[in-house]
Amino acid sequence: MTDILTGLMLTTLTLATPLLLAALGEAVSERAGVVNIGIEGVMLVAAFTGVAVCATTADTRFGPWLGLGAAVMGGLAMTAAFALLSVNMGCDALLVGTALNIFALGATAVARRELVGDSNAAFVVPTLPLWSVPVLALVLIAAVWYWLFRTSHGLGLRAAGEHPAAAASVGLSVARLRWSALLFSGLTCGLAGGYLALGLSNTFVEGMTAGRGFIALAIVIVGRRHPVGISLAALGFGAASAGQFRLQALGLDIIPYQFFLALPYMLTLVAAMWLSPRPASRPATK
């Protein structure tokens, strides 16, 4: 029994890591006043970039780490494009994020087929140590909390999201603060996509993020944009994912396996609906 619980806990943490990283970055950008629904596309591009670089450096001992570094660069590039369009050029952030998701889905599918030559061919690369990125994610929880709530830069960043006019009136550059928040989000989403492809698997398949970016957005809502709340929500999703693998292993024929696959997503959706802030009621007007 102890071995089962230990294995469930370890699986929970590893499955929660991509969501935790993506949600932490999104929480920081939302604290700065920018919602990026394009983190699904950022993770997807990061995953492909990491695997592509790892495939070309597979003969070296640092191939997976070079791939992870490339994944981070891919995430930063995608988020920089989002920041340029939404922060500097004033484009609608929701439309830009949607466009990034569509672009990432199509571009990575085409690039994979160009790289492999056959859409059904195996695309296997060396993997990262399983615990490398989860440990970093745990450290980032405390680091993000300290940055947001115990530093002057974090105070300015939150001011840029809550009261941008007041922040600008005291000499703070709202655009620069939002850029810094978005670049941090690109870094964490790059790590999330890289770990998804190089840590949890050793390949890239089309659409492999499978909605994790949107689940990360829901986790930010459930966790109230706070690092501790986000970590608990991400671990809850990881536990649901680990549990569905365990339930499938029991071979319950009376329940379709698709139910177990959808279970983590359904629980996250219900939690987001239940815990999302509700607008204050207004008195009726005559």
CSV table of C-alpha atoms in Angstrom, one decimal:
chain,number,residue,atom,x,y,z
A,1,MET,CA,0.0,0.0,0.0
A,2,THR,CA,2.8,2.4,0.9
A,3,ASP,CA,4.5,1.7,-2.5
A,4,ILE,CA,1.3,2.4,-4.3
A,5,LEU,CA,0.8,5.7,-2.5
A,6,THR,CA,4.4,6.7,-3.1
A,7,GLY,CA,4.2,5.9,-6.7
A,8,LEU,CA,0.9,7.9,-7.0
A,9,MET,CA,2.5,10.9,-5.3
A,10,LEU,CA,5.6,10.8,-7.6
A,11,THR,CA,3.4,10.4,-10.7
A,12,THR,CA,1.2,13.3,-9.5
A,13,LEU,CA,4.2,15.6,-9.2
A,14,THR,CA,5.6,14.8,-12.6
A,15,LEU,CA,2.3,15.1,-14.4
A,16,ALA,CA,1.5,18.3,-12.6
A,17,THR,CA,4.9,20.0,-13.5
A,18,PRO,CA,4.0,21.3,-17.0
A,19,LEU,CA,0.7,22.7,-15.7
A,20,LEU,CA,2.4,24.2,-12.7
A,21,LEU,CA,5.0,25.9,-14.8
A,22,ALA,CA,2.6,27.3,-17.4
A,23,ALA,CA,0.1,28.4,-14.7
A,24,LEU,CA,2.9,30.2,-12.7
A,25,GLY,CA,3.9,32.2,-15.8
A,26,GLU,CA,0.3,33.0,-16.7
A,27,ALA,CA,-0.4,34.2,-13.2
A,28,VAL,CA,2.5,36.6,-13.3
A,29,SER,CA,1.4,38.0,-16.7
A,30,GLU,CA,-2.2,38.3,-15.4
A,31,ARG,CA,-0.9,40.1,-12.3
A,32,ALA,CA,0.6,42.6,-14.8
A,33,GLY,CA,-2.7,43.0,-16.6
A,34,VAL,CA,-2.3,40.8,-19.6
A,35,VAL,CA,-4.2,37.5,-20.2
A,36,ASN,CA,-2.4,35.3,-22.7
A,37,ILE,CA,-4.7,32.5,-23.9
A,38,GLY,CA,-1.9,31.6,-26.4
A,39,ILE,CA,0.1,29.6,-23.8
A,40,GLU,CA,-1.1,26.4,-25.4
A,41,GLY,CA,0.6,27.4,-28.6
A,42,VAL,CA,3.7,28.6,-26.7
A,43,MET,CA,4.0,25.2,-25.1
A,44,LEU,CA,3.5,23.4,-28.4
A,45,VAL,CA,6.2,25.4,-30.2
A,46,ALA,CA,8.5,24.9,-27.2
A,47,ALA,CA,7.9,21.1,-27.2
A,48,PHE,CA,8.7,20.8,-30.9
A,49,THR,CA,11.8,23.1,-30.8
A,50,GLY,CA,13.2,21.1,-27.9
A,51,VAL,CA,12.7,17.8,-29.6
A,52,ALA,CA,14.1,19.1,-32.9
A,53,VAL,CA,17.3,20.4,-31.3
A,54,CYS,CA,17.6,17.3,-29.1
A,55,ALA,CA,17.3,15.1,-32.3
A,56,THR,CA,20.2,17.0,-34.0
A,57,THR,CA,22.4,16.8,-30.9
A,58,ALA,CA,21.4,13.3,-29.7
A,59,ASP,CA,25.0,12.0,-30.1
A,60,THR,CA,26.2,14.4,-27.4
A,61,ARG,CA,25.8,13.9,-23.7
A,62,PHE,CA,24.1,17.2,-23.3
A,63,GLY,CA,21.5,16.7,-26.1
A,64,PRO,CA,18.4,16.7,-23.8
A,65,TRP,CA,19.6,19.8,-22.0
A,66,LEU,CA,20.3,21.6,-25.2
A,67,GLY,CA,16.8,20.7,-26.3
A,68,LEU,CA,15.4,22.1,-23.1
A,69,GLY,CA,17.3,25.3,-23.6
A,70,ALA,CA,16.0,25.5,-27.2
A,71,ALA,CA,12.5,24.9,-25.8
A,72,VAL,CA,12.9,27.9,-23.5
A,73,MET,CA,14.1,30.0,-26.4
A,74,GLY,CA,11.1,28.9,-28.5
A,75,GLY,CA,8.7,29.9,-25.7
A,76,LEU,CA,10.4,33.2,-25.3
A,77,ALA,CA,10.2,33.9,-29.0
A,78,MET,CA,6.5,33.1,-29.2
A,79,THR,CA,5.7,35.2,-26.1
A,80,ALA,CA,7.8,38.1,-27.4
A,81,ALA,CA,5.7,38.1,-30.5
A,82,PHE,CA,2.6,38.2,-28.3
A,83,ALA,CA,4.0,41.1,-26.3
A,84,LEU,CA,4.9,43.1,-29.3
A,85,LEU,CA,1.4,42.8,-30.8
A,86,SER,CA,-0.6,43.2,-27.6
A,87,VAL,CA,1.5,45.6,-25.5
A,88,ASN,CA,3.2,47.7,-28.1
A,89,MET,CA,0.9,47.7,-31.0
A,90,GLY,CA,-2.4,47.6,-29.0
A,91,CYS,CA,-3.9,44.5,-30.7
A,92,ASP,CA,-6.6,42.6,-28.8
A,93,ALA,CA,-4.8,40.1,-26.5
A,94,LEU,CA,-7.5,37.5,-26.9
A,95,LEU,CA,-7.3,37.6,-30.7
A,96,VAL,CA,-3.5,37.5,-30.7
A,97,GLY,CA,-3.5,34.6,-28.3
A,98,THR,CA,-6.0,32.7,-30.5
A,99,ALA,CA,-3.9,33.4,-33.5
A,100,LEU,CA,-0.8,32.1,-31.8
A,101,ASN,CA,-2.6,28.8,-30.9
A,102,ILE,CA,-3.7,28.3,-34.5
A,103,PHE,CA,-0.3,29.2,-35.9
A,104,ALA,CA,1.5,26.8,-33.4
A,105,LEU,CA,-0.8,23.9,-34.2
A,106,GLY,CA,-0.3,24.2,-38.0
A,107,ALA,CA,3.4,25.2,-38.0
A,108,THR,CA,4.6,22.4,-35.7
A,109,ALA,CA,2.6,19.8,-37.7
A,110,VAL,CA,4.2,21.0,-41.0
A,111,ALA,CA,7.7,21.3,-39.4
A,112,ARG,CA,7.5,17.8,-37.9
A,113,ARG,CA,6.6,16.3,-41.3
A,114,GLU,CA,9.4,18.1,-43.0
A,115,LEU,CA,11.9,17.0,-40.3
A,116,VAL,CA,10.8,13.3,-40.2
A,117,GLY,CA,9.6,12.9,-43.8
A,118,ASP,CA,6.6,10.8,-42.9
A,119,SER,CA,3.8,11.8,-40.5
A,120,ASN,CA,3.7,8.2,-39.1
A,121,ALA,CA,7.4,7.8,-38.7
A,122,ALA,CA,8.9,7.4,-35.2
A,123,PHE,CA,10.5,10.5,-33.8
A,124,VAL,CA,12.4,9.4,-30.7
A,125,VAL,CA,15.0,11.4,-28.8
A,126,PRO,CA,16.9,11.0,-25.5
A,127,THR,CA,15.1,12.2,-22.4
A,128,LEU,CA,15.8,14.5,-19.5
A,129,PRO,CA,16.2,13.1,-16.0
A,130,LEU,CA,12.6,12.8,-14.7
A,131,TRP,CA,13.2,14.9,-11.6
A,132,SER,CA,15.2,17.7,-13.1
A,133,VAL,CA,12.4,20.1,-14.0
A,134,PRO,CA,9.9,19.2,-11.2
A,135,VAL,CA,12.5,20.2,-8.6
A,136,LEU,CA,13.0,23.5,-10.4
A,137,ALA,CA,9.2,24.0,-10.5
A,138,LEU,CA,9.0,23.6,-6.7
A,139,VAL,CA,11.7,26.2,-6.3
A,140,LEU,CA,9.9,28.6,-8.6
A,141,ILE,CA,6.8,28.5,-6.4
A,142,ALA,CA,8.7,30.1,-3.5
A,143,ALA,CA,10.6,32.4,-5.9
A,144,VAL,CA,7.5,33.7,-7.6
A,145,TRP,CA,5.8,34.3,-4.3
A,146,TYR,CA,8.8,36.3,-3.0
A,147,TRP,CA,9.1,38.2,-6.3
A,148,LEU,CA,5.4,39.2,-6.4
A,149,PHE,CA,4.8,40.1,-2.8
A,150,ARG,CA,8.2,40.9,-1.2
A,151,THR,CA,10.1,43.0,-3.9
A,152,SER,CA,9.6,46.5,-5.3
A,153,HIS,CA,9.5,45.1,-8.8
A,154,GLY,CA,6.7,42.7,-7.9
A,155,LEU,CA,4.8,45.6,-6.3
A,156,GLY,CA,5.2,47.7,-9.5
A,157,LEU,CA,4.2,44.7,-11.6
A,158,ARG,CA,1.0,44.2,-9.6
A,159,ALA,CA,0.3,47.9,-9.8
A,160,ALA,CA,0.7,47.8,-13.6
A,161,GLY,CA,-2.2,45.2,-13.7
A,162,GLU,CA,-4.4,46.7,-11.0
A,163,HIS,CA,-3.9,50.5,-11.4
A,164,PRO,CA,-1.9,51.1,-14.6
A,165,ALA,CA,-2.6,54.9,-14.6
A,166,ALA,CA,-1.4,55.2,-11.0
A,167,ALA,CA,1.7,53.2,-11.8
A,168,ALA,CA,2.5,55.4,-14.7
A,169,SER,CA,1.9,58.5,-12.6
A,170,VAL,CA,4.8,57.6,-10.3
A,171,GLY,CA,7.2,57.0,-13.2
A,172,LEU,CA,6.8,53.3,-13.7
A,173,SER,CA,6.8,52.0,-17.3
A,174,VAL,CA,3.7,49.8,-17.6
A,175,ALA,CA,4.8,48.5,-21.0
A,176,ARG,CA,8.2,47.5,-19.6
A,177,LEU,CA,6.6,45.8,-16.6
A,178,ARG,CA,4.2,43.9,-18.8
A,179,TRP,CA,7.0,42.8,-21.1
A,180,SER,CA,9.0,41.4,-18.1
A,181,ALA,CA,6.0,39.5,-16.9
A,182,LEU,CA,5.3,38.1,-20.4
A,183,LEU,CA,8.9,37.1,-20.9
A,184,PHE,CA,8.8,35.2,-17.6
A,185,SER,CA,5.7,33.5,-18.8
A,186,GLY,CA,7.5,32.6,-22.0
A,187,LEU,CA,10.3,31.1,-20.0
A,188,THR,CA,8.1,29.0,-17.8
A,189,CYS,CA,5.9,27.9,-20.7
A,190,GLY,CA,9.0,27.0,-22.6
A,191,LEU,CA,10.1,24.8,-19.7
A,192,ALA,CA,6.7,23.3,-19.5
A,193,GLY,CA,6.6,22.4,-23.2
A,194,GLY,CA,10.2,21.2,-23.1
A,195,TYR,CA,9.6,18.9,-20.1
A,196,LEU,CA,6.4,17.6,-21.6
A,197,ALA,CA,8.3,16.4,-24.7
A,198,LEU,CA,11.7,15.6,-23.2
A,199,GLY,CA,10.8,14.6,-19.7
A,200,LEU,CA,7.4,12.9,-19.7
A,201,SER,CA,8.0,11.5,-23.2
A,202,ASN,CA,10.8,11.1,-25.7
A,203,THR,CA,9.1,12.3,-28.8
A,204,PHE,CA,6.9,15.0,-30.4
A,205,VAL,CA,3.5,14.3,-31.9
A,206,GLU,CA,1.1,16.8,-33.4
A,207,GLY,CA,-1.0,18.6,-30.8
A,208,MET,CA,0.7,16.8,-27.9
A,209,THR,CA,-0.1,19.6,-25.5
A,210,ALA,CA,-3.7,18.3,-25.7
A,211,GLY,CA,-5.3,21.3,-24.1
A,212,ARG,CA,-2.8,21.7,-21.2
A,213,GLY,CA,-2.5,25.4,-21.9
A,214,PHE,CA,-6.2,25.9,-21.4
A,215,ILE,CA,-6.1,23.7,-18.3
A,216,ALA,CA,-3.3,26.0,-17.0
A,217,LEU,CA,-5.6,29.0,-17.5
A,218,ALA,CA,-8.3,27.2,-15.5
A,219,ILE,CA,-5.7,26.5,-12.8
A,220,VAL,CA,-4.8,30.2,-12.5
A,221,ILE,CA,-8.5,30.9,-11.9
A,222,VAL,CA,-8.9,28.1,-9.3
A,223,GLY,CA,-5.6,29.2,-7.6
A,224,ARG,CA,-6.7,32.9,-7.5
A,225,ARG,CA,-3.5,33.9,-9.3
A,226,HIS,CA,-1.5,33.1,-6.2
A,227,PRO,CA,1.6,30.8,-6.4
A,228,VAL,CA,0.5,28.6,-3.5
A,229,GLY,CA,-3.1,28.3,-4.7
A,230,ILE,CA,-1.8,27.5,-8.2
A,231,SER,CA,0.5,24.8,-7.0
A,232,LEU,CA,-2.3,23.1,-5.0
A,233,ALA,CA,-4.6,23.3,-8.1
A,234,ALA,CA,-1.9,21.9,-10.4
A,235,LEU,CA,-1.2,19.1,-8.0
A,236,GLY,CA,-4.9,18.3,-7.9
A,237,PHE,CA,-5.0,18.0,-11.7
A,238,GLY,CA,-1.9,15.8,-11.5
A,239,ALA,CA,-3.5,13.6,-8.9
A,240,ALA,CA,-6.6,13.3,-11.1
A,241,SER,CA,-4.4,12.3,-14.1
A,242,ALA,CA,-2.4,9.8,-12.0
A,243,GLY,CA,-5.6,8.4,-10.6
A,244,GLN,CA,-7.2,7.9,-14.1
A,245,PHE,CA,-4.1,5.8,-15.1
A,246,ARG,CA,-4.6,3.7,-12.0
A,247,LEU,CA,-8.3,3.3,-12.6
A,248,GLN,CA,-7.7,2.2,-16.2
A,249,ALA,CA,-5.2,-0.4,-14.9
A,250,LEU,CA,-8.0,-1.9,-12.8
A,251,GLY,CA,-9.7,-3.0,-16.0
A,252,LEU,CA,-13.2,-1.8,-15.2
A,253,ASP,CA,-15.0,-2.9,-18.3
A,254,ILE,CA,-18.4,-1.5,-17.2
A,255,ILE,CA,-16.9,2.0,-17.5
A,256,PRO,CA,-15.6,3.2,-20.9
A,257,TYR,CA,-11.9,4.1,-20.8
A,258,GLN,CA,-12.8,7.5,-22.4
A,259,PHE,CA,-14.4,8.5,-19.1
A,260,PHE,CA,-11.1,8.0,-17.3
A,261,LEU,CA,-9.3,10.0,-19.9
A,262,ALA,CA,-11.7,12.9,-19.6
A,263,LEU,CA,-11.9,12.8,-15.8
A,264,PRO,CA,-9.1,15.2,-15.0
A,265,TYR,CA,-10.4,17.7,-17.4
A,266,MET,CA,-13.9,17.5,-16.1
A,267,LEU,CA,-12.8,17.9,-12.5
A,268,THR,CA,-10.7,21.0,-13.5
A,269,LEU,CA,-13.6,22.5,-15.4
A,270,VAL,CA,-16.0,22.0,-12.4
A,271,ALA,CA,-13.5,23.5,-10.0
A,272,ALA,CA,-12.9,26.5,-12.3
A,273,MET,CA,-16.7,27.1,-12.5
A,274,TRP,CA,-17.2,26.6,-8.8
A,275,LEU,CA,-14.3,28.7,-7.6
A,276,SER,CA,-14.1,31.4,-10.2
A,277,PRO,CA,-14.8,34.9,-8.8
A,278,ARG,CA,-18.4,36.0,-9.2
A,279,PRO,CA,-19.4,39.6,-9.9
A,280,ALA,CA,-21.0,41.4,-7.0
A,281,SER,CA,-24.8,41.6,-7.3
A,282,ARG,CA,-26.1,45.0,-8.1
A,283,PRO,CA,-29.4,46.5,-6.7
A,284,ALA,CA,-32.2,46.4,-9.2
A,285,THR,CA,-33.0,49.7,-10.9
A,286,LYS,CA,-36.4,50.9,-11.7
